[in-house]
JSON list of C-alpha atoms in Angstrom, two decimals:
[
{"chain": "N", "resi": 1, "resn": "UNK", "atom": "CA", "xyz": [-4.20, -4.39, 21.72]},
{"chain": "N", "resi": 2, "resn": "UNK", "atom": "CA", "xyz": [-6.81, -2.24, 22.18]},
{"chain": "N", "resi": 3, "resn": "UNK", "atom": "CA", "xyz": [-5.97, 1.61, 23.44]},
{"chain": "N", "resi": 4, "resn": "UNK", "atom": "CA", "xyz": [-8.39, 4.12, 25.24]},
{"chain": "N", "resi": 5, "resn": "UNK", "atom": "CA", "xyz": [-11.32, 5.22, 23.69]},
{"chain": "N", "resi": 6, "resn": "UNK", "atom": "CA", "xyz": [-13.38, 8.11, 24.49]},
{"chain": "N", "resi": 7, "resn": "UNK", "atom": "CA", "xyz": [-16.63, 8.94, 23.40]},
{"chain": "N", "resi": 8, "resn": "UNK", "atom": "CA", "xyz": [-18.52, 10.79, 22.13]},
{"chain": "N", "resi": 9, "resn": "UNK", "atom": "CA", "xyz": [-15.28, 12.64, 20.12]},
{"chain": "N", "resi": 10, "resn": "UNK", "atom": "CA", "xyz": [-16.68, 16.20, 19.49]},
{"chain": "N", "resi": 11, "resn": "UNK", "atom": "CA", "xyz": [-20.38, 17.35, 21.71]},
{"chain": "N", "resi": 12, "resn": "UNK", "atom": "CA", "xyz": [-22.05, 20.33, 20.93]},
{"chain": "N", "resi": 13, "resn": "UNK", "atom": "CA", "xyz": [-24.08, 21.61, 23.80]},
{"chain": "N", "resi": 14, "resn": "UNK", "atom": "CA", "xyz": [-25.99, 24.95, 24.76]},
{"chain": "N", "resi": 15, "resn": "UNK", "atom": "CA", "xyz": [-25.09, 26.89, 27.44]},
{"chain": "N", "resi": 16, "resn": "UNK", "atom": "CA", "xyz": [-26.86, 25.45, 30.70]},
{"chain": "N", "resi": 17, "resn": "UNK", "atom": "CA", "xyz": [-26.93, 21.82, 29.35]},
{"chain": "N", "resi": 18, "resn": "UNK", "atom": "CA", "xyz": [-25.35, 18.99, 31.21]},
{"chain": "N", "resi": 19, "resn": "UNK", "atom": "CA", "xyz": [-23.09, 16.84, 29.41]},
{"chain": "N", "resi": 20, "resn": "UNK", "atom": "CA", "xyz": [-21.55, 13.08, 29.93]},
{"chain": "N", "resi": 21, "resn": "UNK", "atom": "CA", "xyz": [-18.18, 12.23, 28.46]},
{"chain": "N", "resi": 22, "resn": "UNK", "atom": "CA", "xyz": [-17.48, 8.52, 28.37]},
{"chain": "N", "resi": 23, "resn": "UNK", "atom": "CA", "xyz": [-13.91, 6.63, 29.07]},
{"chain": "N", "resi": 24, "resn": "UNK", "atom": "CA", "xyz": [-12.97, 3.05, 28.19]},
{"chain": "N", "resi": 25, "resn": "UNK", "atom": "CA", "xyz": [-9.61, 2.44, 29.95]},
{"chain": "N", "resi": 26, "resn": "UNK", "atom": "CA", "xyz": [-6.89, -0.02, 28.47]},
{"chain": "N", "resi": 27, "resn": "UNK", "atom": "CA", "xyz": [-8.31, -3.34, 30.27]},
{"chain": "N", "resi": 28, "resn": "UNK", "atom": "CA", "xyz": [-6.57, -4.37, 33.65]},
{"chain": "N", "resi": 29, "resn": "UNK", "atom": "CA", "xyz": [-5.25, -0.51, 33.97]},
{"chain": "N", "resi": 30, "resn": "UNK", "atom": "CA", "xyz": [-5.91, 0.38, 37.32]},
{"chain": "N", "resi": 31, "resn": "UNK", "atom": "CA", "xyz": [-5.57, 3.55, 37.29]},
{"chain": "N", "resi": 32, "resn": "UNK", "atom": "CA", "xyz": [-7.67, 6.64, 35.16]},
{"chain": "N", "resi": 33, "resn": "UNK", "atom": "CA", "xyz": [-7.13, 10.21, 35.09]},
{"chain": "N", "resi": 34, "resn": "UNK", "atom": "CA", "xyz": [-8.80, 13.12, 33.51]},
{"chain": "N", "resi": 35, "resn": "UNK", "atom": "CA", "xyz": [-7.24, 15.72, 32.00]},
{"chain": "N", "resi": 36, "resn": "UNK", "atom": "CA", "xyz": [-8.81, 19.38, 30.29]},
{"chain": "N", "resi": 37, "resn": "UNK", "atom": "CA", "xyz": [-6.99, 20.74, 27.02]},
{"chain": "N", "resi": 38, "resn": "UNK", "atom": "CA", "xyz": [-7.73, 24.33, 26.03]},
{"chain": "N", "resi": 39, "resn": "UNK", "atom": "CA", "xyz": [-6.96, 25.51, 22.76]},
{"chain": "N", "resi": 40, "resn": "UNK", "atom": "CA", "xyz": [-3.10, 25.99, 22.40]},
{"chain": "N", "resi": 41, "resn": "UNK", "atom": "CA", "xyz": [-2.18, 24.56, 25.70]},
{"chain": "N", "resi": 42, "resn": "UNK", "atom": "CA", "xyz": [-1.10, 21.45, 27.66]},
{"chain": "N", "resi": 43, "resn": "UNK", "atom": "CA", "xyz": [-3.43, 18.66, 29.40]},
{"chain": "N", "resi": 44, "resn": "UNK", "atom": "CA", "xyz": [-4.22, 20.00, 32.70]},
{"chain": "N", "resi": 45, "resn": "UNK", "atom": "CA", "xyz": [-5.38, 17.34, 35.41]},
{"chain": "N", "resi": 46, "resn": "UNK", "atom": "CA", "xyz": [-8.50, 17.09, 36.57]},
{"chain": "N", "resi": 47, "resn": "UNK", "atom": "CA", "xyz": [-9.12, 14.00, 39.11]},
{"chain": "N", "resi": 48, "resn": "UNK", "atom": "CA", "xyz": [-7.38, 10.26, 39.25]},
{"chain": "N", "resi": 49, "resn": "UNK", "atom": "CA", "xyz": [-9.01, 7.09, 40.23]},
{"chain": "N", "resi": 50, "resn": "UNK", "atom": "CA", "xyz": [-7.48, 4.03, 41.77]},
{"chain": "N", "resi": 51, "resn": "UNK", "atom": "CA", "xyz": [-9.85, 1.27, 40.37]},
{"chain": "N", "resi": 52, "resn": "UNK", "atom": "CA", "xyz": [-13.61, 2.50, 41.39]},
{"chain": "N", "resi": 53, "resn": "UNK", "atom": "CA", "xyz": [-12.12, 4.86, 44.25]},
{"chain": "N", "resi": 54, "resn": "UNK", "atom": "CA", "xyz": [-11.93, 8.72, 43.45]},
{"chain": "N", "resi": 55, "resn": "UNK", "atom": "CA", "xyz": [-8.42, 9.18, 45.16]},
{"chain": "N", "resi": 56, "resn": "UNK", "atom": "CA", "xyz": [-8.28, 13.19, 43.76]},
{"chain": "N", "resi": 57, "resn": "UNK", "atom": "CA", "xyz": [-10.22, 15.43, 42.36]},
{"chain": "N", "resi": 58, "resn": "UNK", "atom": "CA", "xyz": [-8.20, 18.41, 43.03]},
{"chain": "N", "resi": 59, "resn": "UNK", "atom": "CA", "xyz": [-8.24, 19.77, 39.53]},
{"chain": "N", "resi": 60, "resn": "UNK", "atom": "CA", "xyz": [-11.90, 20.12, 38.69]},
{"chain": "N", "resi": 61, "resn": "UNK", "atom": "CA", "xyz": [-12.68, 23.54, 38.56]},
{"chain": "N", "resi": 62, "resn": "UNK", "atom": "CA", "xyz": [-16.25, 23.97, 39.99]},
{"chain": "N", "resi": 63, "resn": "UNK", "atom": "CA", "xyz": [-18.69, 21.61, 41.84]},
{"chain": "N", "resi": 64, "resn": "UNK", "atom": "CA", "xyz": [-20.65, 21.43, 38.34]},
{"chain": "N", "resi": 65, "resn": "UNK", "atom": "CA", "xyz": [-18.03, 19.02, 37.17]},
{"chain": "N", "resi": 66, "resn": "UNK", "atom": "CA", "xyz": [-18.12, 15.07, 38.55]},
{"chain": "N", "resi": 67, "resn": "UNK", "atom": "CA", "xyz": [-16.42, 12.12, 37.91]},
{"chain": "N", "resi": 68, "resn": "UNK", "atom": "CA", "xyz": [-17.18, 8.29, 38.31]},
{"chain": "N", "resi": 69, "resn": "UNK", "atom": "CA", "xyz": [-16.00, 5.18, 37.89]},
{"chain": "N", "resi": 70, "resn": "UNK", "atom": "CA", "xyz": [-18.14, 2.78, 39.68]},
{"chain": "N", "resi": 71, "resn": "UNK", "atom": "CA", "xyz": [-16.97, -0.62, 38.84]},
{"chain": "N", "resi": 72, "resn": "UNK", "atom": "CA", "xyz": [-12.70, 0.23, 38.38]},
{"chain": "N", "resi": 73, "resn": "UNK", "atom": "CA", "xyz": [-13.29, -0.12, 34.92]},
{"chain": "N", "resi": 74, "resn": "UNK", "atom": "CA", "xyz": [-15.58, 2.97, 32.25]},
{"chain": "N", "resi": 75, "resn": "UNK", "atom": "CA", "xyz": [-15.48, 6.18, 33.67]},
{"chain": "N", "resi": 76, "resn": "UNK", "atom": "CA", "xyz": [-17.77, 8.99, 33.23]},
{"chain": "N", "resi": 77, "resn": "UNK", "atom": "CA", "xyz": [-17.11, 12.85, 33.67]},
{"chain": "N", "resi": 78, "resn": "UNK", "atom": "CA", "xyz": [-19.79, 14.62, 34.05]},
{"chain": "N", "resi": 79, "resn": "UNK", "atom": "CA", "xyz": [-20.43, 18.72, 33.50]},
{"chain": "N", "resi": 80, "resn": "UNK", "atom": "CA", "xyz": [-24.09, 20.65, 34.80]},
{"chain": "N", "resi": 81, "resn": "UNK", "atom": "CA", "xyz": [-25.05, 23.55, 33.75]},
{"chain": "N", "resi": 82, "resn": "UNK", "atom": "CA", "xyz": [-22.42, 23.79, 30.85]},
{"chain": "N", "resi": 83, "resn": "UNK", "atom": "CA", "xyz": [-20.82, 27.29, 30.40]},
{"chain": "N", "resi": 84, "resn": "UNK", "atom": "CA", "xyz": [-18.73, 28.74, 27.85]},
{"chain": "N", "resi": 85, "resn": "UNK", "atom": "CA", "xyz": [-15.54, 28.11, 29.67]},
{"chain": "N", "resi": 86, "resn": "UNK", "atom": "CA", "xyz": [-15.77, 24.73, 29.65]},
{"chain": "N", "resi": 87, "resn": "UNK", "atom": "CA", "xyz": [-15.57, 24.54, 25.72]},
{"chain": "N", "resi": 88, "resn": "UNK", "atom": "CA", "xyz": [-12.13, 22.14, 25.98]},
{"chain": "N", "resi": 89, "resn": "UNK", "atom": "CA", "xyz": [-10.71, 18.62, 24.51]},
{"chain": "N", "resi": 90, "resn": "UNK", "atom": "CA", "xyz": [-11.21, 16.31, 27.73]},
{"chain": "N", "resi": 91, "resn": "UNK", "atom": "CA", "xyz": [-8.48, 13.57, 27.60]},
{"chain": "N", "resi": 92, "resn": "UNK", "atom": "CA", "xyz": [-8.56, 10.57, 29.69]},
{"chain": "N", "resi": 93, "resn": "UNK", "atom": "CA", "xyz": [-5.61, 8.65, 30.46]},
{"chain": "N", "resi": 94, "resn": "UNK", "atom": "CA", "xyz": [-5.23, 4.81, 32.33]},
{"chain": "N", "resi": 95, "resn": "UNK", "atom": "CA", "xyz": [-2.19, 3.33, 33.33]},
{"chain": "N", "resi": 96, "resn": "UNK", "atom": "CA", "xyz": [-1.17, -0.05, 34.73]},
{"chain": "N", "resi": 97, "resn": "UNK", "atom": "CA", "xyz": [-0.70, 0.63, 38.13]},
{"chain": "N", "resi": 98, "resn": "UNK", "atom": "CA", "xyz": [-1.62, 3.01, 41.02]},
{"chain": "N", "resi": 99, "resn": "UNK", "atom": "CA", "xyz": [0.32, 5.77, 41.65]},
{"chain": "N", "resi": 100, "resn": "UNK", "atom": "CA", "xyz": [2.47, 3.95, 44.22]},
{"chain": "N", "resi": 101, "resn": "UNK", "atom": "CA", "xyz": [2.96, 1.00, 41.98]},
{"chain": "N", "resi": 102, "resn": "UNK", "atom": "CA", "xyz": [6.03, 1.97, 40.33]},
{"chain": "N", "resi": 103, "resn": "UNK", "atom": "CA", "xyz": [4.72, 2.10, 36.44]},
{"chain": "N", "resi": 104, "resn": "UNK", "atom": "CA", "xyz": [4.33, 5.40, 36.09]},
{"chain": "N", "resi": 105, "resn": "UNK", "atom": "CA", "xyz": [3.80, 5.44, 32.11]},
{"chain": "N", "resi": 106, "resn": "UNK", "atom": "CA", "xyz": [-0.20, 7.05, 31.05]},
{"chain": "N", "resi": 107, "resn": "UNK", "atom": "CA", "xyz": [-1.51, 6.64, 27.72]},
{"chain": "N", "resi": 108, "resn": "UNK", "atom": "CA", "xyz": [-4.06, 8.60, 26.22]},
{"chain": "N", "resi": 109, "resn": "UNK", "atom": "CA", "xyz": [-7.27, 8.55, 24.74]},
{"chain": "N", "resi": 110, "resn": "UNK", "atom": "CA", "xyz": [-8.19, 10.70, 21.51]},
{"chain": "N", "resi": 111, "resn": "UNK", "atom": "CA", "xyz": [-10.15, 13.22, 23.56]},
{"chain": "N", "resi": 112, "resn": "UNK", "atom": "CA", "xyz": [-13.42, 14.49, 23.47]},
{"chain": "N", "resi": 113, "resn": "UNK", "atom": "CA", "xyz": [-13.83, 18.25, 22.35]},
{"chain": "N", "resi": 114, "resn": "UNK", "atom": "CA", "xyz": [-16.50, 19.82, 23.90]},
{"chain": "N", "resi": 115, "resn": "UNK", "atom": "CA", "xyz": [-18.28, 23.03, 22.11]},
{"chain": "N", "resi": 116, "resn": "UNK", "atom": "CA", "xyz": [-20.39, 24.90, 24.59]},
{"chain": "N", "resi": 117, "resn": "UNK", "atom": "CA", "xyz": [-22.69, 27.70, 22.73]},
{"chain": "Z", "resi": 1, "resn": "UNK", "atom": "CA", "xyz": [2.75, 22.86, 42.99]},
{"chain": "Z", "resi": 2, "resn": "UNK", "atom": "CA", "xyz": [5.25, 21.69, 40.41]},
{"chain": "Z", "resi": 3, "resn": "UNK", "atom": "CA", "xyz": [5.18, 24.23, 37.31]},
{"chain": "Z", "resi": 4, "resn": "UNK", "atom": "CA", "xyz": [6.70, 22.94, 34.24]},
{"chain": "Z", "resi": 5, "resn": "UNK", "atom": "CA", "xyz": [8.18, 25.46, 32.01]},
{"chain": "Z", "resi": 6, "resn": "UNK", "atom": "CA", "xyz": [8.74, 24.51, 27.81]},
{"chain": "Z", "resi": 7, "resn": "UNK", "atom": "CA", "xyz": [10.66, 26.37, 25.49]},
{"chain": "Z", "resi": 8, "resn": "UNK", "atom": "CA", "xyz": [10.46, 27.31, 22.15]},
{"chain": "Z", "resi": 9, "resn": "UNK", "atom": "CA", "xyz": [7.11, 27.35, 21.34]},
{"chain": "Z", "resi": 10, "resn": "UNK", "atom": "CA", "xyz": [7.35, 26.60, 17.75]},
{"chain": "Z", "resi": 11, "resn": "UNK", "atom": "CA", "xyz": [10.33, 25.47, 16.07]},
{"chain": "Z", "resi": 12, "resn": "UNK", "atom": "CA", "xyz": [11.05, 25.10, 12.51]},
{"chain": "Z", "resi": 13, "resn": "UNK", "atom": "CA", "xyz": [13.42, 22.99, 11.01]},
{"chain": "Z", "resi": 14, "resn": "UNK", "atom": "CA", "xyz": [14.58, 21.65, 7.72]},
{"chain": "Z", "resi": 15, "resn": "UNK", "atom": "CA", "xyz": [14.29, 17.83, 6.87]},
{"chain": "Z", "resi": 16, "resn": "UNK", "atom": "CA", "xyz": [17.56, 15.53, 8.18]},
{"chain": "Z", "resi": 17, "resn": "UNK", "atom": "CA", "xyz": [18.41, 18.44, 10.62]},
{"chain": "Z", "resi": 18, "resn": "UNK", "atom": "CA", "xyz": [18.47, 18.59, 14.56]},
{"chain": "Z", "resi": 19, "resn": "UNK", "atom": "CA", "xyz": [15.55, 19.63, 16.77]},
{"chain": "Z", "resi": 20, "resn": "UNK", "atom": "CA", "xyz": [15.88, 20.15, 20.62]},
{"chain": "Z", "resi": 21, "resn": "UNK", "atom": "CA", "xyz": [13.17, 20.88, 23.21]},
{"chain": "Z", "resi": 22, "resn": "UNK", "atom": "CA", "xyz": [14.04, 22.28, 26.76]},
{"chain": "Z", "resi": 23, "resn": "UNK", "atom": "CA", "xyz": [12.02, 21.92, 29.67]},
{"chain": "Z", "resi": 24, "resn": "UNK", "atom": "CA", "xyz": [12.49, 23.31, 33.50]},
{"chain": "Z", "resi": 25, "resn": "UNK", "atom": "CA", "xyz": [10.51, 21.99, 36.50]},
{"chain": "Z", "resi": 26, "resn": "UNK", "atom": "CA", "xyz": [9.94, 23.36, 39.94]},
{"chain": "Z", "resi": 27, "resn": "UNK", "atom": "CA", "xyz": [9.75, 20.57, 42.17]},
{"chain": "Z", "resi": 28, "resn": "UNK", "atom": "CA", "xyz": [12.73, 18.53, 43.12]},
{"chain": "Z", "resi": 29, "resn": "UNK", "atom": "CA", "xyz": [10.75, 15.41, 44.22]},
{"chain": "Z", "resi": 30, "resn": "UNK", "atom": "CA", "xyz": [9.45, 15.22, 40.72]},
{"chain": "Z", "resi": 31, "resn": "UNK", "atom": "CA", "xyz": [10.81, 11.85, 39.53]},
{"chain": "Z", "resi": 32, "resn": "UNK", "atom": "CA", "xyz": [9.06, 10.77, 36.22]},
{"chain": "Z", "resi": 33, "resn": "UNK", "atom": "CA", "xyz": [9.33, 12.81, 33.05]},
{"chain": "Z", "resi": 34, "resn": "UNK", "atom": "CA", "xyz": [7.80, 11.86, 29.68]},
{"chain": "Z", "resi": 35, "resn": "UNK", "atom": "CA", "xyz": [7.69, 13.21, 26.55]},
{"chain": "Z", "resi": 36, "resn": "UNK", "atom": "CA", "xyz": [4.21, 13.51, 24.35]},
{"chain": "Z", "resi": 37, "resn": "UNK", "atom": "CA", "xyz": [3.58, 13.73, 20.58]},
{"chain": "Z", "resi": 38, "resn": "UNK", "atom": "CA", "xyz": [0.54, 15.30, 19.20]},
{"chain": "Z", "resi": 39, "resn": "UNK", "atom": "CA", "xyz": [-0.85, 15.24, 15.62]},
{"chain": "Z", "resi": 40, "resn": "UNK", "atom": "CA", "xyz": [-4.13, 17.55, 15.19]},
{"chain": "Z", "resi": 41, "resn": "UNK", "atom": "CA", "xyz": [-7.10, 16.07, 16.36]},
{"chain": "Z", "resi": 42, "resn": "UNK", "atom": "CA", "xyz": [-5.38, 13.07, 18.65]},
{"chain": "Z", "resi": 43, "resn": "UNK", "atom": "CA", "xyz": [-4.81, 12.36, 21.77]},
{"chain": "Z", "resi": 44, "resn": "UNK", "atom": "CA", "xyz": [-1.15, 12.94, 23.20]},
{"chain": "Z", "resi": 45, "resn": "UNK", "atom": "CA", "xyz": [1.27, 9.91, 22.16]},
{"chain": "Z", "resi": 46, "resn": "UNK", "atom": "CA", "xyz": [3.99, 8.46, 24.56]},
{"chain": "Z", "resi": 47, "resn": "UNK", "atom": "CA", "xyz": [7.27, 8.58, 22.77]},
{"chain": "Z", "resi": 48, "resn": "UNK", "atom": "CA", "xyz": [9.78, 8.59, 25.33]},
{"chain": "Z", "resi": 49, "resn": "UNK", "atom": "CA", "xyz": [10.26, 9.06, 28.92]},
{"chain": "Z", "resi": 50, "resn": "UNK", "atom": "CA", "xyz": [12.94, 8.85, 31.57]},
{"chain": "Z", "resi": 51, "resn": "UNK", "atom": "CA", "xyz": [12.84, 8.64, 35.18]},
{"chain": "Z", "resi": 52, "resn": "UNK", "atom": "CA", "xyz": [14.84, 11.13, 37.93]},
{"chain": "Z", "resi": 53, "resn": "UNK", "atom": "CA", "xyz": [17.58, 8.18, 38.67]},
{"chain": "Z", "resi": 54, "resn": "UNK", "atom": "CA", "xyz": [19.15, 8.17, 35.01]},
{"chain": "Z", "resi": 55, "resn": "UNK", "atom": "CA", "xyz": [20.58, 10.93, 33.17]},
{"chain": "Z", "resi": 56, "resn": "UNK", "atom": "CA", "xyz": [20.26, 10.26, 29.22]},
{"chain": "Z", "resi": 57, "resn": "UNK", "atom": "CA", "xyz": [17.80, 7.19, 27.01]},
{"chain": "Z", "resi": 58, "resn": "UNK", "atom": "CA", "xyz": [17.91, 7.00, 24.06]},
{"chain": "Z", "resi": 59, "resn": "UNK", "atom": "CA", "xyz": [15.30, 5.02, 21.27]},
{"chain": "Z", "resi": 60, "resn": "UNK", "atom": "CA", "xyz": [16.78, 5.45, 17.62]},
{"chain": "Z", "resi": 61, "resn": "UNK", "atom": "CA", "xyz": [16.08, 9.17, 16.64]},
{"chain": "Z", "resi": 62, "resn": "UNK", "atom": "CA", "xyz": [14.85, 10.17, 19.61]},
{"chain": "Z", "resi": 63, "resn": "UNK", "atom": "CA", "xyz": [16.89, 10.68, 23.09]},
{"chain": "Z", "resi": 64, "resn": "UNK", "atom": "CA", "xyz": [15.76, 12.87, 26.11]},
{"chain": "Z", "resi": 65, "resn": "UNK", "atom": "CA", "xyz": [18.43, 13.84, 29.13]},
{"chain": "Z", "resi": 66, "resn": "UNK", "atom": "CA", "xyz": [17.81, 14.77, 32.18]},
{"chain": "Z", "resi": 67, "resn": "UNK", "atom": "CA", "xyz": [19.29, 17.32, 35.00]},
{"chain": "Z", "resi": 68, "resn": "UNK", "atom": "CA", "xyz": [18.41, 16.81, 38.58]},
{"chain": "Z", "resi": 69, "resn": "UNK", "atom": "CA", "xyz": [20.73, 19.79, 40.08]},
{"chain": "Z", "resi": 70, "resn": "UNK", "atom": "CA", "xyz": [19.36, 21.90, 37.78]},
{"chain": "Z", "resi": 71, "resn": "UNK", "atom": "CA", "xyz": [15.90, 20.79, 36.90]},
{"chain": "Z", "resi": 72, "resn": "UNK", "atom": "CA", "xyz": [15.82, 20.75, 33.78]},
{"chain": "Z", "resi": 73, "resn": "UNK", "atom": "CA", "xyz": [15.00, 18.14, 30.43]},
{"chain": "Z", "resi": 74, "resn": "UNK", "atom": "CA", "xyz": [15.16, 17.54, 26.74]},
{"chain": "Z", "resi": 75, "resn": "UNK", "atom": "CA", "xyz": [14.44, 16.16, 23.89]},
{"chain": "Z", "resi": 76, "resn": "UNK", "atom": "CA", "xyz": [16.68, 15.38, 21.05]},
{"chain": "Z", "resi": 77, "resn": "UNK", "atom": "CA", "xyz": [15.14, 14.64, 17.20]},
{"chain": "Z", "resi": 78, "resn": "UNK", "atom": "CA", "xyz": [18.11, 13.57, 14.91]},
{"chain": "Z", "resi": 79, "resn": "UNK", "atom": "CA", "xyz": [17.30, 12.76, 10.97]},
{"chain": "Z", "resi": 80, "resn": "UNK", "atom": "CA", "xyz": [13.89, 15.05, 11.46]},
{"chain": "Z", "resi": 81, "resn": "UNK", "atom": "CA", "xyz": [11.03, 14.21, 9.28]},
{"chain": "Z", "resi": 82, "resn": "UNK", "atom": "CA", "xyz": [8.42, 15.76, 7.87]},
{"chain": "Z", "resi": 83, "resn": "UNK", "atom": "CA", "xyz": [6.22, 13.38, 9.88]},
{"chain": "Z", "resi": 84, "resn": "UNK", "atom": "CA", "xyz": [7.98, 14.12, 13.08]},
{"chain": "Z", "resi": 85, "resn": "UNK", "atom": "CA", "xyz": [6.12, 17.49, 12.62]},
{"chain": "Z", "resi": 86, "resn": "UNK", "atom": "CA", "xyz": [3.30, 17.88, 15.31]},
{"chain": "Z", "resi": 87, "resn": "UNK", "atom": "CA", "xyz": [3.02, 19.52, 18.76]},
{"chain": "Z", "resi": 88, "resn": "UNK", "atom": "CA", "xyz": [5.31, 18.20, 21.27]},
{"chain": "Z", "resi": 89, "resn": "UNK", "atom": "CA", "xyz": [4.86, 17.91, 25.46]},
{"chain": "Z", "resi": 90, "resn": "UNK", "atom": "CA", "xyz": [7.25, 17.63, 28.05]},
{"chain": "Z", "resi": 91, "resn": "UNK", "atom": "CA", "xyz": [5.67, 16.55, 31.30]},
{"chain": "Z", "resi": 92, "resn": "UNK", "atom": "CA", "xyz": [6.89, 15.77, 35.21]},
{"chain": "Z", "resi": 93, "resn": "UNK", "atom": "CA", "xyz": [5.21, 13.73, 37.48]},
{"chain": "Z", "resi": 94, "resn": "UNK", "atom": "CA", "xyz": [3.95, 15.12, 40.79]},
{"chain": "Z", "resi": 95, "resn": "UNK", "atom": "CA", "xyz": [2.12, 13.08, 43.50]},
{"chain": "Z", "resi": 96, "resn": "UNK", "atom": "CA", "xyz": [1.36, 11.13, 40.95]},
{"chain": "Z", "resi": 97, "resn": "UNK", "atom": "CA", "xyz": [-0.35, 13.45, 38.42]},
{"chain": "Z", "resi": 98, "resn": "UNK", "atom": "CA", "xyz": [1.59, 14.99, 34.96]},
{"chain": "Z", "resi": 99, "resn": "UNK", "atom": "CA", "xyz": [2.04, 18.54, 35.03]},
{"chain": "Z", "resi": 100, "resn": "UNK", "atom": "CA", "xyz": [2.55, 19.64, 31.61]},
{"chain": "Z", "resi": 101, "resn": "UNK", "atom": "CA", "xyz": [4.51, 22.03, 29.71]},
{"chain": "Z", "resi": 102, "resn": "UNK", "atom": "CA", "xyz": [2.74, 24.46, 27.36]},
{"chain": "Z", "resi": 103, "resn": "UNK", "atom": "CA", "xyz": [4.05, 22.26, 23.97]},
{"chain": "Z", "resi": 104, "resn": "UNK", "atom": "CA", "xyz": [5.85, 22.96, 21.17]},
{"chain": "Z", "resi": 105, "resn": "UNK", "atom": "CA", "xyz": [4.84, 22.63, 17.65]},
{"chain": "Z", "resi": 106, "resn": "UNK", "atom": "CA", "xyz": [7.62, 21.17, 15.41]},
{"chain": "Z", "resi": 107, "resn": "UNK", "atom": "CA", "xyz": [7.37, 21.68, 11.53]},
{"chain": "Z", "resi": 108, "resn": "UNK", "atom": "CA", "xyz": [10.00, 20.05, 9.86]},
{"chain": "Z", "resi": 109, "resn": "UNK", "atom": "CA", "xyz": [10.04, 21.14, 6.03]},
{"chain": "Z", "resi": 110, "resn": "UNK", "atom": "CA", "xyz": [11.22, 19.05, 3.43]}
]
């Protein structure tokens, strides 16, 4: 069947831009999470939704990045006033069930890399 | 917060040998643990994963085992090929997010 898809896969954006970075979950996966890959390192998380509720959003790193996912289904991250730092691969991840639900198992999208210049 | 800890950072191997991966966690209530392939340019790919109640699984080349007292994990390649060569991820779950290791990028020469 059909895995996540993210789109679009590589943005180029100026420095003060805002971007949106689109997630199609694996259908019926209740849950979504975000993650940020820099260069040379691991995923690090960003925020988690149960369906269409934003359960944590402890990982974003400023109040310039936001998250949505209004009917439990496409999510959208969202970046204002883009800086430099923020030049990453953004991953998105669904899986099955919430984080209580026993299935613990995430699969990835192929990431969106983000250029900021 | 949990900290996940990978070692080597590269490894090189030659084709048919042996390739191990060792991970260390921080947090003891950590109870999930996968293990995440990555060619250039993907996304991270699920090959394996075990879970804090079972100490070894195995799935033809691949097995990962698992240490509670100790906190630690890893992965086991057998018959390495060269398309077993990418970046590899451990991972541990914690209040429901993955914390990941730094990876390791496998090159297996023929």
């Amino acid at each position: 069947g059909a895995g996540v898809s993210q789109s679009p896969r590589y943005k180029v954006a100026k420095r003060g831009q805002d971007v949106a970075l689109r997630c199609d979950p694996i259908s019926g996966h209740v849950s979504l999470f975000w993650y940020q890959q820099a260069l040379g390192q691991g995923p690090e998380f960003l925020t988690y939704f149960q369906n269409e509720a934003q359960l944590d959003k402890s990982g974003l790193p400023s109040d310039r990045f936001f998250a949505e996912r209004p009917e439990g289904s496409v999510s959208t991250l969202k970046i204002q006033r883009t800086q430099q730092e923020d030049s990453a691969v953004y991953l998105c991840a669904s899986s099955l069930m919430g984080v209580a639900g026993g299935i613990y198992e995430q699969y990835f999208g192929p990431g969106t890399r983000l250029t900021v210049t | 917060g949990e900290n996940v800890e990978q070692h080597p950072s590269t490894l090189s191997v030659q084709e048919g040998d042996s390739a191990v991966i060792k991970c260390t966690y921080s947090d003891s209530a950590s109870n999930y643990f996968p293990w995440y392939k990555q060619e250039l340019g993907k996304g991270p790919q699920l090959i394996i994963d075990i879970r804090s109640n079972v100490g070894e699984k195995k799935d033809q080349r691949i097995a990962v085992t698992l240490n509670k007292t100790a906190k630690h994990f890893s992965l086991h390649i057998t018959e390495t090929q060269p398309e077993d060569s990418a970046v590899y991820f451990c991972a541990a779950r914690s209040q429901g997010n993955l914390i990941f290791g730094k990876g390791t990028k496998l090159s297996v020469k023929p």
